[in-house]
């Protein structure tokens, strides 16, 4: 088990205990031990304490860090503001020895000394860098396939970059990748890195704090099913302030979901257990959309790796490379893949459009992921054939192969060209093998102990031997009939 000294900050325990609940549920599921820091105070926040008295800000931050140091663990926080404050204070104390000496002189009065011997980590950082995406995926039982999620990083998750180094401060990606690890699509949007405006609550007119959050909500509600974040201050802006906007008659509605709530849903916890009914802006519409899409995607999930399918759909690098699209505009392979991702597998499989793929491998050779749409269309065609909706031309070719082992027989044209007799056909032997394959595909075989089971194989082999005897007898009869006819012809009958 990985253990951390847990710094909750002020806002989560006081205003949003459901965040704490979801965090405890998901990290426990992943084998992470959280140890509360006894005696911790406000981080303290920069916008109030540092502005009021900078030295007090350093002493308070150093005291909190000392408490974690004495526990012998790295410090973990799920709050952007606490993360930025503690990281920034530690960065300065670690290089400014005069400041550290002054701070430690004060801390000595309560028996503490700051040494700088600990790491300060954000929960997103721990999930991505320490545990890893594969570990997150391991615990997913109900992926968020089909859901569009807008990630709000918040200013203090990556800034100031002089103290925080776990992601690009202007173009971060790690949070997005964690969202997509849950199966959701992380949508891009213009105001993604814009501040939520929380600190405007300290301005002369607190109503100005709504301005920046309104701009982002208006954009995102047209693109996403929900917005997620990992900062209680940002959450208050987009959830609580949005609720006030709704009460005043503004037409805004964007469910706001803390990231560990998304993780909890994907890990199989129920929304009520996570405390999602405690949000100000209702989340029922988000949950209903997810349940509905998940139901439609169940069949698609049986046949496709939806994460790989989504990567193909979003990449669209080869969308203009397909030679068929140039002459048959209604063939839109990228749109078809999108339809599968949006729960329309049945309609896609029944559509004649999938048969426009010519298996030319152009998309595969040009695919930067070496995935290519061809794999998708091969599977769609297989499903179409299994469901009896394949074109007659395909059915005829498949039937001829099943009957003869070939897609054509030699004609008299060969003699006209004085070509030698073609080699003997292996159709009889191939048919025997196909009988074995057919037997292996029957339910009673599949429900056995697996492909290594000897009993079904023996049954198949016995049946094949019986068929061989019947075919040998038939061939003897046919040979005898040919010989009789030949003798009659020679006798002039």
Short mmCIF file of C-alpha atoms in Angstrom, two decimals:
data_model
loop_
_atom_site.label_atom_id
_atom_site.label_comp_id
_atom_site.label_asym_id
_atom_site.label_seq_id
_atom_site.Cartn_x
_atom_site.Cartn_y
_atom_site.Cartn_z
CA UNK A 1 0.00 0.00 0.00
CA UNK A 2 1.19 3.52 -0.84
CA UNK A 3 0.76 5.91 2.09
CA UNK A 4 0.46 9.69 2.13
CA UNK A 5 0.01 12.39 4.74
CA UNK A 6 -3.36 13.84 3.69
CA UNK A 7 -3.78 17.60 3.67
CA UNK A 8 -7.49 18.27 3.15
CA UNK A 9 -7.39 22.07 3.45
CA UNK A 10 -10.31 24.12 4.77
CA UNK A 11 -12.96 24.04 2.06
CA UNK A 12 -13.43 20.32 1.42
CA UNK A 13 -14.15 19.26 5.04
CA UNK A 14 -16.21 22.40 5.74
CA UNK A 15 -18.28 22.88 2.58
CA UNK A 16 -17.92 19.84 0.35
CA UNK A 17 -17.62 16.66 2.47
CA UNK A 18 -18.91 14.63 -0.50
CA UNK A 19 -15.56 15.32 -2.17
CA UNK A 20 -13.78 13.76 0.78
CA UNK A 21 -16.12 10.76 0.59
CA UNK A 22 -15.42 10.11 -3.10
CA UNK A 23 -11.67 10.56 -2.59
CA UNK A 24 -11.58 8.08 0.29
CA UNK A 25 -13.62 5.51 -1.67
CA UNK A 26 -11.54 5.55 -4.86
CA UNK A 27 -8.06 5.73 -3.32
CA UNK A 28 -8.93 2.93 -0.90
CA UNK A 29 -10.04 0.88 -3.92
CA UNK A 30 -6.59 1.50 -5.43
CA UNK A 31 -4.73 0.52 -2.28
CA UNK A 32 -3.65 4.01 -1.24
CA UNK A 33 -3.47 4.79 2.47
CA UNK A 34 -4.46 8.30 3.59
CA UNK A 35 -3.28 9.52 7.00
CA UNK A 36 -4.85 12.74 8.25
CA UNK A 37 -2.44 15.37 9.53
CA UNK A 38 -3.27 16.17 13.15
CA UNK A 39 -3.12 19.89 13.92
CA UNK A 40 -3.12 21.11 10.30
CA UNK A 41 -4.48 24.61 9.62
CA UNK A 42 -5.23 26.60 6.48
CA UNK A 43 -2.47 26.05 3.90
CA UNK A 44 -2.66 29.23 3.99
CA UNK A 45 -4.30 30.78 0.94
CA UNK A 46 -2.23 33.30 -0.97
CA UNK A 47 -4.99 35.71 -1.91
CA UNK A 48 -5.75 36.57 1.72
CA UNK A 49 -2.98 35.51 4.13
CA UNK A 50 0.06 36.20 1.92
CA UNK A 51 -1.31 39.59 0.97
CA UNK A 52 -2.12 40.36 4.61
CA UNK A 53 1.26 39.31 6.06
CA UNK A 54 3.77 37.45 3.90
CA UNK A 55 5.96 36.20 6.79
CA UNK A 56 2.92 34.77 8.57
CA UNK A 57 2.08 33.02 5.32
CA UNK A 58 5.52 31.34 5.24
CA UNK A 59 5.42 30.36 8.91
CA UNK A 60 1.93 28.86 8.58
CA UNK A 61 2.84 26.89 5.45
CA UNK A 62 6.12 25.68 7.00
CA UNK A 63 4.30 24.53 10.13
CA UNK A 64 1.91 22.40 8.07
CA UNK A 65 4.84 20.94 6.15
CA UNK A 66 6.68 20.14 9.39
CA UNK A 67 3.70 18.14 10.62
CA UNK A 68 3.78 16.03 7.45
CA UNK A 69 7.57 15.66 7.63
CA UNK A 70 7.26 14.28 11.15
CA UNK A 71 4.89 11.61 9.83
CA UNK A 72 7.60 10.36 7.47
CA UNK A 73 5.35 10.51 4.40
CA UNK A 74 4.92 12.65 1.31
CA UNK A 75 2.10 15.16 1.54
CA UNK A 76 -0.95 14.70 -0.69
CA UNK A 77 -3.65 17.31 -1.30
CA UNK A 78 -6.78 17.26 -3.49
CA UNK A 79 -7.04 21.07 -3.54
CA UNK A 80 -5.42 23.27 -6.18
CA UNK A 81 -5.11 26.24 -3.81
CA UNK A 82 -3.44 24.22 -1.05
CA UNK A 83 -1.14 22.57 -3.57
CA UNK A 84 0.03 25.84 -5.08
CA UNK A 85 0.47 27.55 -1.70
CA UNK A 86 2.43 24.72 -0.10
CA UNK A 87 4.57 24.11 -3.21
CA UNK A 88 5.35 27.80 -3.65
CA UNK A 89 6.21 28.27 0.04
CA UNK A 90 8.40 25.16 0.04
CA UNK A 91 10.20 26.22 -3.15
CA UNK A 92 11.16 29.57 -1.59
CA UNK A 93 12.11 28.08 1.79
CA UNK A 94 14.33 25.51 0.05
CA UNK A 95 16.43 28.15 -1.74
CA UNK A 96 16.19 31.14 0.62
CA UNK A 97 18.23 30.03 3.61
CA UNK A 98 17.82 33.34 5.41
CA UNK A 99 14.04 33.06 5.22
CA UNK A 100 14.14 29.43 6.34
CA UNK A 101 16.29 30.38 9.35
CA UNK A 102 13.86 33.13 10.35
CA UNK A 103 10.89 30.80 9.95
CA UNK A 104 12.56 28.02 11.94
CA UNK A 105 13.37 30.43 14.76
CA UNK A 106 9.63 31.05 15.12
CA UNK A 107 8.74 27.35 14.73
CA UNK A 108 11.25 26.39 17.42
CA UNK A 109 8.81 27.91 19.90
CA UNK A 110 6.46 24.96 19.28
CA UNK A 111 9.21 22.38 18.87
CA UNK A 112 9.19 22.24 15.05
CA UNK A 113 11.86 22.67 12.36
CA UNK A 114 11.29 22.75 8.60
CA UNK A 115 13.87 20.62 6.72
CA UNK A 116 12.32 20.33 3.25
CA UNK A 117 12.56 16.53 3.30
CA UNK A 118 9.21 15.72 1.76
CA UNK A 119 7.41 15.82 -1.57
CA UNK A 120 4.18 17.82 -1.99
CA UNK A 121 1.82 16.19 -4.47
CA UNK A 122 -1.56 16.95 -6.01
CA UNK A 123 -4.02 14.08 -6.26
CA UNK A 124 -3.99 14.33 -10.07
CA UNK A 125 -0.20 14.07 -9.93
CA UNK A 126 -0.37 10.96 -7.73
CA UNK A 127 -2.98 9.31 -9.95
CA UNK A 128 -1.05 9.97 -13.15
CA UNK A 129 2.63 9.85 -12.13
CA UNK A 130 2.74 7.64 -9.02
CA UNK A 131 -0.04 5.13 -9.66
CA UNK A 132 -0.40 5.40 -13.43
CA UNK A 133 -3.22 5.15 -15.94
CA UNK A 134 -3.00 1.36 -16.16
CA UNK A 135 -3.66 1.11 -12.42
CA UNK A 136 -6.68 3.39 -12.78
CA UNK A 137 -8.06 1.31 -15.66
CA UNK A 138 -7.64 -1.87 -13.63
CA UNK A 139 -10.47 -0.85 -11.29
CA UNK A 140 -13.00 0.33 -13.89
CA UNK A 141 -16.18 -1.73 -13.99
CA UNK A 142 -18.54 0.78 -15.61
CA UNK A 143 -16.58 2.89 -18.13
CA UNK A 144 -17.86 6.33 -19.07
CA UNK A 145 -18.01 5.44 -22.76
CA UNK A 146 -19.90 7.93 -24.87
CA UNK A 147 -19.68 10.78 -22.33
CA UNK A 148 -18.15 14.12 -23.26
CA UNK A 149 -16.36 15.73 -20.33
CA UNK A 150 -14.83 19.20 -20.21
CA UNK A 151 -11.74 19.35 -17.97
CA UNK A 152 -11.17 22.53 -15.99
CA UNK A 153 -7.59 22.46 -14.71
CA UNK A 154 -7.76 25.58 -12.59
CA UNK A 155 -4.90 28.05 -12.32
CA UNK A 156 -3.10 26.61 -9.31
CA UNK A 157 -2.75 22.99 -10.39
CA UNK A 158 0.23 23.91 -12.61
CA UNK A 159 1.14 27.43 -11.54
CA UNK A 160 3.49 28.98 -10.58
CA UNK A 161 5.60 26.82 -12.88
CA UNK A 162 8.72 27.93 -10.98
CA UNK A 163 7.51 25.72 -8.11
CA UNK A 164 5.20 23.20 -9.84
CA UNK A 165 6.65 20.94 -12.49
CA UNK A 166 4.31 18.01 -13.04
CA UNK A 167 2.64 19.30 -16.24
CA UNK A 168 2.85 22.08 -18.82
CA UNK A 169 1.43 25.27 -17.21
CA UNK A 170 -0.21 26.46 -20.44
CA UNK A 171 -0.96 23.26 -22.35
CA UNK A 172 -1.40 20.50 -19.75
CA UNK A 173 -2.57 17.02 -20.74
CA UNK A 174 -2.35 14.68 -17.73
CA UNK A 175 -5.76 15.48 -16.28
CA UNK A 176 -7.35 14.99 -19.73
CA UNK A 177 -5.66 11.60 -20.07
CA UNK A 178 -7.01 10.50 -16.70
CA UNK A 179 -10.53 11.45 -17.81
CA UNK A 180 -10.09 9.47 -21.00
CA UNK A 181 -8.74 6.51 -19.03
CA UNK A 182 -12.25 6.27 -17.54
CA UNK A 183 -13.61 5.86 -21.08
CA UNK A 184 -14.93 9.39 -21.50
CA UNK A 185 -13.99 11.88 -24.20
CA UNK A 186 -12.16 14.97 -22.92
CA UNK A 187 -13.47 17.78 -25.12
CA UNK A 188 -11.32 20.70 -26.12
CA UNK A 189 -12.71 24.20 -25.78
CA UNK A 190 -11.53 27.77 -26.20
CA UNK A 191 -11.75 28.94 -22.57
CA UNK A 192 -10.14 25.80 -21.14
CA UNK A 193 -7.28 27.55 -19.34
CA UNK A 194 -9.25 30.64 -18.32
CA UNK A 195 -9.44 31.31 -14.55
CA UNK A 196 -12.73 30.46 -12.81
CA UNK A 197 -12.77 33.94 -11.22
CA UNK A 198 -12.99 32.77 -7.60
CA UNK A 199 -10.73 35.50 -6.19
CA UNK A 200 -13.02 38.16 -7.61
CA UNK A 201 -15.20 37.39 -4.58
CA UNK A 202 -12.71 39.56 -2.65
CA UNK A 203 -13.24 42.51 -5.00
CA UNK A 204 -15.46 45.50 -4.26
CA UNK A 205 -18.41 43.96 -6.09
CA UNK A 206 -18.52 40.19 -5.32
CA UNK A 207 -21.01 39.67 -8.16
CA UNK A 208 -18.09 40.16 -10.56
CA UNK A 209 -16.91 36.69 -9.49
CA UNK A 210 -19.62 35.20 -11.71
CA UNK A 211 -18.37 36.87 -14.89
CA UNK A 212 -15.53 34.50 -15.80
CA UNK A 213 -17.38 31.36 -14.74
CA UNK A 214 -20.42 32.39 -16.81
CA UNK A 215 -18.27 32.73 -19.95
CA UNK A 216 -16.92 29.22 -19.55
CA UNK A 217 -20.27 27.65 -18.66
CA UNK A 218 -21.96 29.16 -21.71
CA UNK A 219 -19.30 27.70 -24.00
CA UNK A 220 -18.99 24.28 -22.39
CA UNK A 221 -22.70 23.50 -21.97
CA UNK A 222 -22.95 23.31 -25.76
CA UNK A 223 -20.07 20.84 -26.03
CA UNK A 224 -20.04 18.57 -23.00
CA UNK A 225 -22.26 16.47 -20.77
CA UNK A 226 -20.46 17.74 -17.67
CA UNK A 227 -17.44 19.66 -16.44
CA UNK A 228 -14.91 18.14 -14.05
CA UNK A 229 -12.20 19.64 -11.86
CA UNK A 230 -10.05 18.94 -8.81
CA UNK A 231 -10.34 22.21 -6.92
CA UNK A 232 -13.04 23.06 -4.34
CA UNK A 233 -12.80 26.79 -5.06
CA UNK A 234 -13.35 26.21 -8.78
CA UNK A 235 -16.16 23.78 -7.95
CA UNK A 236 -17.91 26.47 -5.90
CA UNK A 237 -17.63 28.86 -8.83
CA UNK A 238 -19.16 26.52 -11.37
CA UNK A 239 -21.66 24.71 -9.13
CA UNK A 240 -22.78 27.18 -6.44
CA UNK A 241 -22.48 30.32 -8.57
CA UNK A 242 -24.21 28.59 -11.48
CA UNK A 243 -27.06 27.72 -9.13
CA UNK A 244 -27.43 31.42 -8.29
CA UNK A 245 -27.41 32.21 -12.00
CA UNK A 246 -30.19 29.68 -12.55
CA UNK A 247 -32.23 31.11 -9.67
CA UNK A 248 -31.96 34.56 -11.22
CA UNK A 249 -33.43 33.25 -14.48
CA UNK A 250 -30.30 32.70 -16.58
CA UNK A 251 -30.58 29.80 -19.02
CA UNK A 252 -27.51 27.86 -18.00
CA UNK A 253 -27.22 24.20 -17.13
CA UNK A 254 -23.93 22.34 -16.89
CA UNK A 255 -23.55 19.50 -14.38
CA UNK A 256 -20.35 19.91 -12.36
CA UNK A 257 -18.68 16.68 -11.20
CA UNK A 258 -15.57 16.49 -9.03
CA UNK A 259 -13.05 14.16 -10.66
CA UNK A 260 -13.02 11.50 -7.95
CA UNK A 261 -16.81 11.33 -8.33
CA UNK A 262 -16.27 10.43 -12.00
CA UNK A 263 -13.73 7.84 -10.90
CA UNK A 264 -16.16 6.50 -8.31
CA UNK A 265 -18.90 6.05 -10.91
CA UNK A 266 -16.48 4.25 -13.24
CA UNK A 267 -15.27 2.09 -10.35
CA UNK A 268 -18.83 0.92 -9.69
CA UNK A 269 -19.93 3.12 -6.78
CA UNK A 270 -23.44 4.54 -6.86
CA UNK A 271 -24.04 8.28 -7.17
CA UNK A 272 -25.84 8.42 -3.81
CA UNK A 273 -22.93 6.70 -2.08
CA UNK A 274 -20.62 9.35 -3.55
CA UNK A 275 -22.88 12.15 -2.29
CA UNK A 276 -23.63 13.57 -5.73
CA UNK A 277 -27.10 14.58 -4.60
CA UNK A 278 -25.42 17.26 -2.46
CA UNK A 279 -24.44 19.38 -5.45
CA UNK A 280 -26.32 22.64 -6.00
CA UNK A 281 -26.70 22.06 -9.77
CA UNK A 282 -28.44 18.72 -10.29
CA UNK A 283 -26.42 15.83 -11.72
CA UNK A 284 -29.37 13.54 -12.51
CA UNK A 285 -29.40 14.58 -16.17
CA UNK A 286 -25.71 13.65 -16.46
CA UNK A 287 -26.31 10.27 -14.84
CA UNK A 288 -29.37 9.55 -17.00
CA UNK A 289 -27.42 10.37 -20.15
CA UNK A 290 -24.60 8.10 -19.04
CA UNK A 291 -26.93 5.19 -18.20
CA UNK A 292 -28.72 5.54 -21.54
CA UNK A 293 -25.53 5.69 -23.61
CA UNK A 294 -23.98 2.88 -21.65
CA UNK A 295 -26.99 0.69 -22.46
CA UNK A 296 -26.70 1.46 -26.16
CA UNK A 297 -22.96 0.81 -26.12
CA UNK A 298 -23.14 -2.59 -24.43
CA UNK A 299 -23.26 -4.46 -27.74
CA UNK A 300 -20.52 -2.30 -29.26
CA UNK A 301 -18.30 -2.99 -26.25
CA UNK A 302 -18.60 -6.73 -26.93
CA UNK A 303 -17.02 -6.34 -30.35
CA UNK A 304 -14.72 -3.31 -30.15
CA UNK A 305 -12.11 -1.74 -27.95
CA UNK A 306 -14.02 1.52 -27.57
CA UNK A 307 -10.96 3.46 -26.41
CA UNK A 308 -9.09 2.47 -29.59
CA UNK A 309 -12.20 3.19 -31.65
CA UNK A 310 -12.47 6.65 -30.11
CA UNK A 311 -8.80 7.36 -30.83
CA UNK A 312 -9.41 6.43 -34.45
CA UNK A 313 -12.54 8.59 -34.66
CA UNK A 314 -10.93 11.64 -33.08
CA UNK A 315 -7.72 11.34 -35.07
CA UNK A 316 -9.45 11.40 -38.48
CA UNK A 317 -6.03 11.78 -40.12
CA UNK A 318 -6.96 9.44 -42.98
CA UNK A 319 -10.46 10.78 -43.52
CA UNK A 320 -9.55 12.24 -46.93
CA UNK A 321 -7.28 9.38 -47.97
CA UNK A 322 -9.95 6.75 -48.67
CA UNK A 323 -10.19 6.38 -52.47
CA UNK A 324 -13.85 5.33 -52.31
CA UNK A 325 -14.95 8.57 -50.63
CA UNK A 326 -13.67 10.48 -53.65
CA UNK A 327 -16.14 8.76 -55.97
CA UNK A 328 -18.92 7.78 -53.54
CA UNK A 329 -19.49 10.81 -51.28
CA UNK A 330 -22.12 9.08 -49.16
CA UNK A 331 -19.42 6.73 -47.86
CA UNK A 332 -18.17 8.52 -44.75
CA UNK A 333 -16.03 6.04 -42.80
CA UNK A 334 -15.23 8.46 -39.96
CA UNK A 335 -18.92 9.27 -39.49
CA UNK A 336 -19.74 5.54 -39.41
CA UNK A 337 -17.18 4.96 -36.65
CA UNK A 338 -18.69 7.89 -34.77
CA UNK A 339 -22.13 6.29 -35.07
CA UNK A 340 -20.79 3.11 -33.43
CA UNK A 341 -19.38 5.20 -30.58
CA UNK A 342 -22.74 6.92 -30.17
CA UNK A 343 -24.62 3.67 -29.65
CA UNK A 344 -25.87 3.09 -33.21
CA UNK A 345 -24.17 -0.26 -33.88
CA UNK A 346 -27.35 -2.00 -35.06
CA UNK A 347 -28.12 0.70 -37.63
CA UNK A 348 -24.52 0.67 -38.85
CA UNK A 349 -24.39 -3.10 -39.26
CA UNK A 350 -27.65 -3.09 -41.26
CA UNK A 351 -26.50 -0.24 -43.48
CA UNK A 352 -25.11 -1.03 -46.94
CA UNK A 353 -22.53 1.74 -46.44
CA UNK A 354 -20.06 -0.48 -44.59
CA UNK A 355 -19.59 -2.59 -47.71
CA UNK A 356 -18.04 0.33 -49.60
CA UNK A 357 -14.76 -0.38 -47.81
CA UNK A 358 -12.63 -2.14 -50.45
CA UNK A 359 -9.91 -3.54 -48.15
CA UNK A 360 -7.29 -1.53 -50.02
CA UNK A 361 -5.26 -0.87 -46.82
CA UNK A 362 -4.72 2.79 -47.75
CA UNK A 363 -5.99 3.98 -44.37
CA UNK A 364 -3.82 1.47 -42.54
CA UNK A 365 -0.61 2.42 -44.31
CA UNK A 366 -1.24 6.13 -43.72
CA UNK A 367 -2.49 5.73 -40.15
CA UNK A 368 -0.14 7.35 -37.59
CA UNK A 369 -1.41 4.81 -35.03
CA UNK A 370 -1.13 1.82 -37.40
CA UNK A 371 -4.74 1.08 -36.55
CA UNK A 372 -6.56 2.03 -39.71
CA UNK A 373 -10.30 2.04 -40.27
CA UNK A 374 -10.02 -1.27 -42.13
CA UNK A 375 -10.02 -3.25 -38.87
CA UNK A 376 -13.29 -1.63 -37.86
CA UNK A 377 -15.00 -2.27 -41.18
CA UNK A 378 -13.86 -5.90 -41.31
CA UNK A 379 -15.54 -6.46 -37.95
CA UNK A 380 -18.69 -4.60 -39.01
CA UNK A 381 -18.93 -6.75 -42.14
CA UNK A 382 -18.54 -9.91 -40.06
CA UNK A 383 -21.40 -8.80 -37.83
CA UNK A 384 -23.51 -7.98 -40.87
CA UNK A 385 -22.91 -11.45 -42.29
CA UNK A 386 -23.74 -13.10 -38.95
CA UNK A 387 -27.00 -11.16 -38.80
CA UNK A 388 -27.95 -12.01 -42.38
CA UNK A 389 -27.77 -8.46 -43.74
CA UNK A 390 -24.75 -8.91 -46.02
CA UNK A 391 -25.17 -8.13 -49.77
CA UNK A 392 -26.16 -10.97 -52.08
CA UNK A 393 -22.83 -10.82 -53.91
CA UNK A 394 -20.95 -11.47 -50.69
CA UNK A 395 -23.34 -14.24 -49.66
CA UNK A 396 -22.94 -15.93 -53.05
CA UNK A 397 -19.16 -15.85 -52.89
CA UNK A 398 -19.11 -17.20 -49.36
CA UNK A 399 -21.54 -19.99 -50.30
CA UNK A 400 -19.40 -20.99 -53.29
CA UNK A 401 -16.32 -21.17 -51.08
CA UNK A 402 -18.15 -23.27 -48.50
CA UNK A 403 -19.37 -25.63 -51.23
CA UNK A 404 -16.26 -25.93 -53.39
CA UNK A 405 -13.35 -24.43 -51.47
CA UNK A 406 -12.92 -22.05 -54.41
CA UNK A 407 -14.42 -18.90 -55.85
CA UNK A 408 -14.33 -20.27 -59.40
CA UNK A 409 -13.75 -23.47 -61.42
CA UNK A 410 -11.50 -23.89 -64.50
CA UNK A 411 -13.30 -23.73 -67.86
CA UNK A 412 -12.72 -24.97 -71.41
CA UNK A 413 -10.82 -21.73 -72.10
CA UNK A 414 -7.73 -23.39 -70.62
CA UNK A 415 -7.80 -26.09 -73.33
CA UNK A 416 -8.22 -23.48 -76.02
CA UNK A 417 -5.05 -21.83 -74.78
CA UNK A 418 -3.39 -25.26 -74.54
CA UNK A 419 -2.70 -24.89 -70.85
CA UNK A 420 -1.97 -27.98 -68.78
CA UNK A 421 -4.60 -29.51 -66.58
CA UNK A 422 -4.79 -27.59 -63.28
CA UNK A 423 -3.54 -29.39 -60.15
CA UNK A 424 -6.02 -31.48 -58.23
CA UNK A 425 -8.37 -29.61 -55.96
CA UNK A 426 -8.04 -29.83 -52.18
CA UNK A 427 -11.70 -28.95 -51.77
CA UNK A 428 -12.59 -32.31 -50.18
CA UNK A 429 -9.91 -31.97 -47.54
CA UNK A 430 -10.82 -28.34 -46.88
CA UNK A 431 -14.46 -29.29 -46.39
CA UNK A 432 -13.40 -31.79 -43.73
CA UNK A 433 -11.50 -29.07 -41.91
CA UNK A 434 -14.47 -26.74 -42.17
CA UNK A 435 -16.67 -29.39 -40.55
CA UNK A 436 -14.26 -29.44 -37.60
CA UNK A 437 -14.34 -25.66 -37.42
CA UNK A 438 -18.13 -25.66 -37.52
CA UNK A 439 -18.26 -28.18 -34.70
CA UNK A 440 -15.87 -26.09 -32.61
CA UNK A 441 -18.17 -23.09 -33.00
CA UNK A 442 -21.21 -24.91 -31.65
CA UNK A 443 -22.40 -23.85 -28.16
CA UNK A 444 -21.82 -27.24 -26.53
CA UNK A 445 -18.18 -27.11 -27.59
CA UNK A 446 -17.66 -23.54 -26.39
CA UNK A 447 -19.25 -24.32 -23.02
CA UNK A 448 -16.73 -27.10 -22.41
CA UNK A 449 -13.35 -26.79 -20.78
CA UNK A 450 -11.93 -24.68 -23.59
CA UNK A 451 -10.19 -25.25 -26.90
CA UNK A 452 -7.97 -27.90 -25.32
CA UNK A 453 -10.93 -30.12 -24.43
CA UNK A 454 -10.46 -33.56 -26.02
CA UNK A 455 -14.04 -34.77 -25.94
CA UNK A 456 -15.50 -32.29 -28.44
CA UNK A 457 -12.49 -32.80 -30.73
CA UNK A 458 -12.95 -36.56 -30.63
CA UNK A 459 -16.62 -36.22 -31.46
CA UNK A 460 -15.72 -34.00 -34.40
CA UNK A 461 -13.04 -36.42 -35.61
CA UNK A 462 -15.45 -39.37 -35.43
CA UNK A 463 -18.02 -37.46 -37.44
CA UNK A 464 -15.38 -36.52 -39.99
CA UNK A 465 -14.36 -40.19 -40.32
CA UNK A 466 -17.99 -41.13 -40.90
CA UNK A 467 -18.23 -38.44 -43.57
CA UNK A 468 -15.01 -39.75 -45.14
CA UNK A 469 -16.44 -43.28 -45.38
CA UNK A 470 -19.64 -41.96 -46.93
CA UNK A 471 -17.70 -39.86 -49.41
CA UNK A 472 -15.43 -42.83 -50.28
CA UNK A 473 -18.50 -45.00 -50.99
CA UNK A 474 -20.00 -42.22 -53.09
CA UNK A 475 -16.79 -41.85 -55.09
CA UNK A 476 -16.66 -45.67 -55.66
CA UNK A 477 -20.23 -45.61 -56.95
CA UNK A 478 -19.46 -42.65 -59.20
CA UNK A 479 -16.26 -44.33 -60.51
CA UNK A 480 -18.14 -47.58 -61.20
CA UNK A 481 -20.85 -45.67 -63.07
CA UNK A 482 -18.22 -43.89 -65.20
CA UNK A 483 -16.52 -47.22 -66.02
CA UNK A 484 -19.84 -48.82 -67.06
CA UNK A 485 -20.69 -45.87 -69.29
CA UNK A 486 -17.23 -46.04 -70.87
CA UNK A 487 -17.58 -49.76 -71.62
CA UNK A 488 -20.97 -49.11 -73.22
CA UNK A 489 -19.53 -46.40 -75.43
CA UNK A 490 -16.69 -48.65 -76.58
CA UNK A 491 -19.21 -51.42 -77.40
CA UNK A 492 -21.10 -48.94 -79.51
CA UNK A 493 -24.16 -49.05 -77.38
#
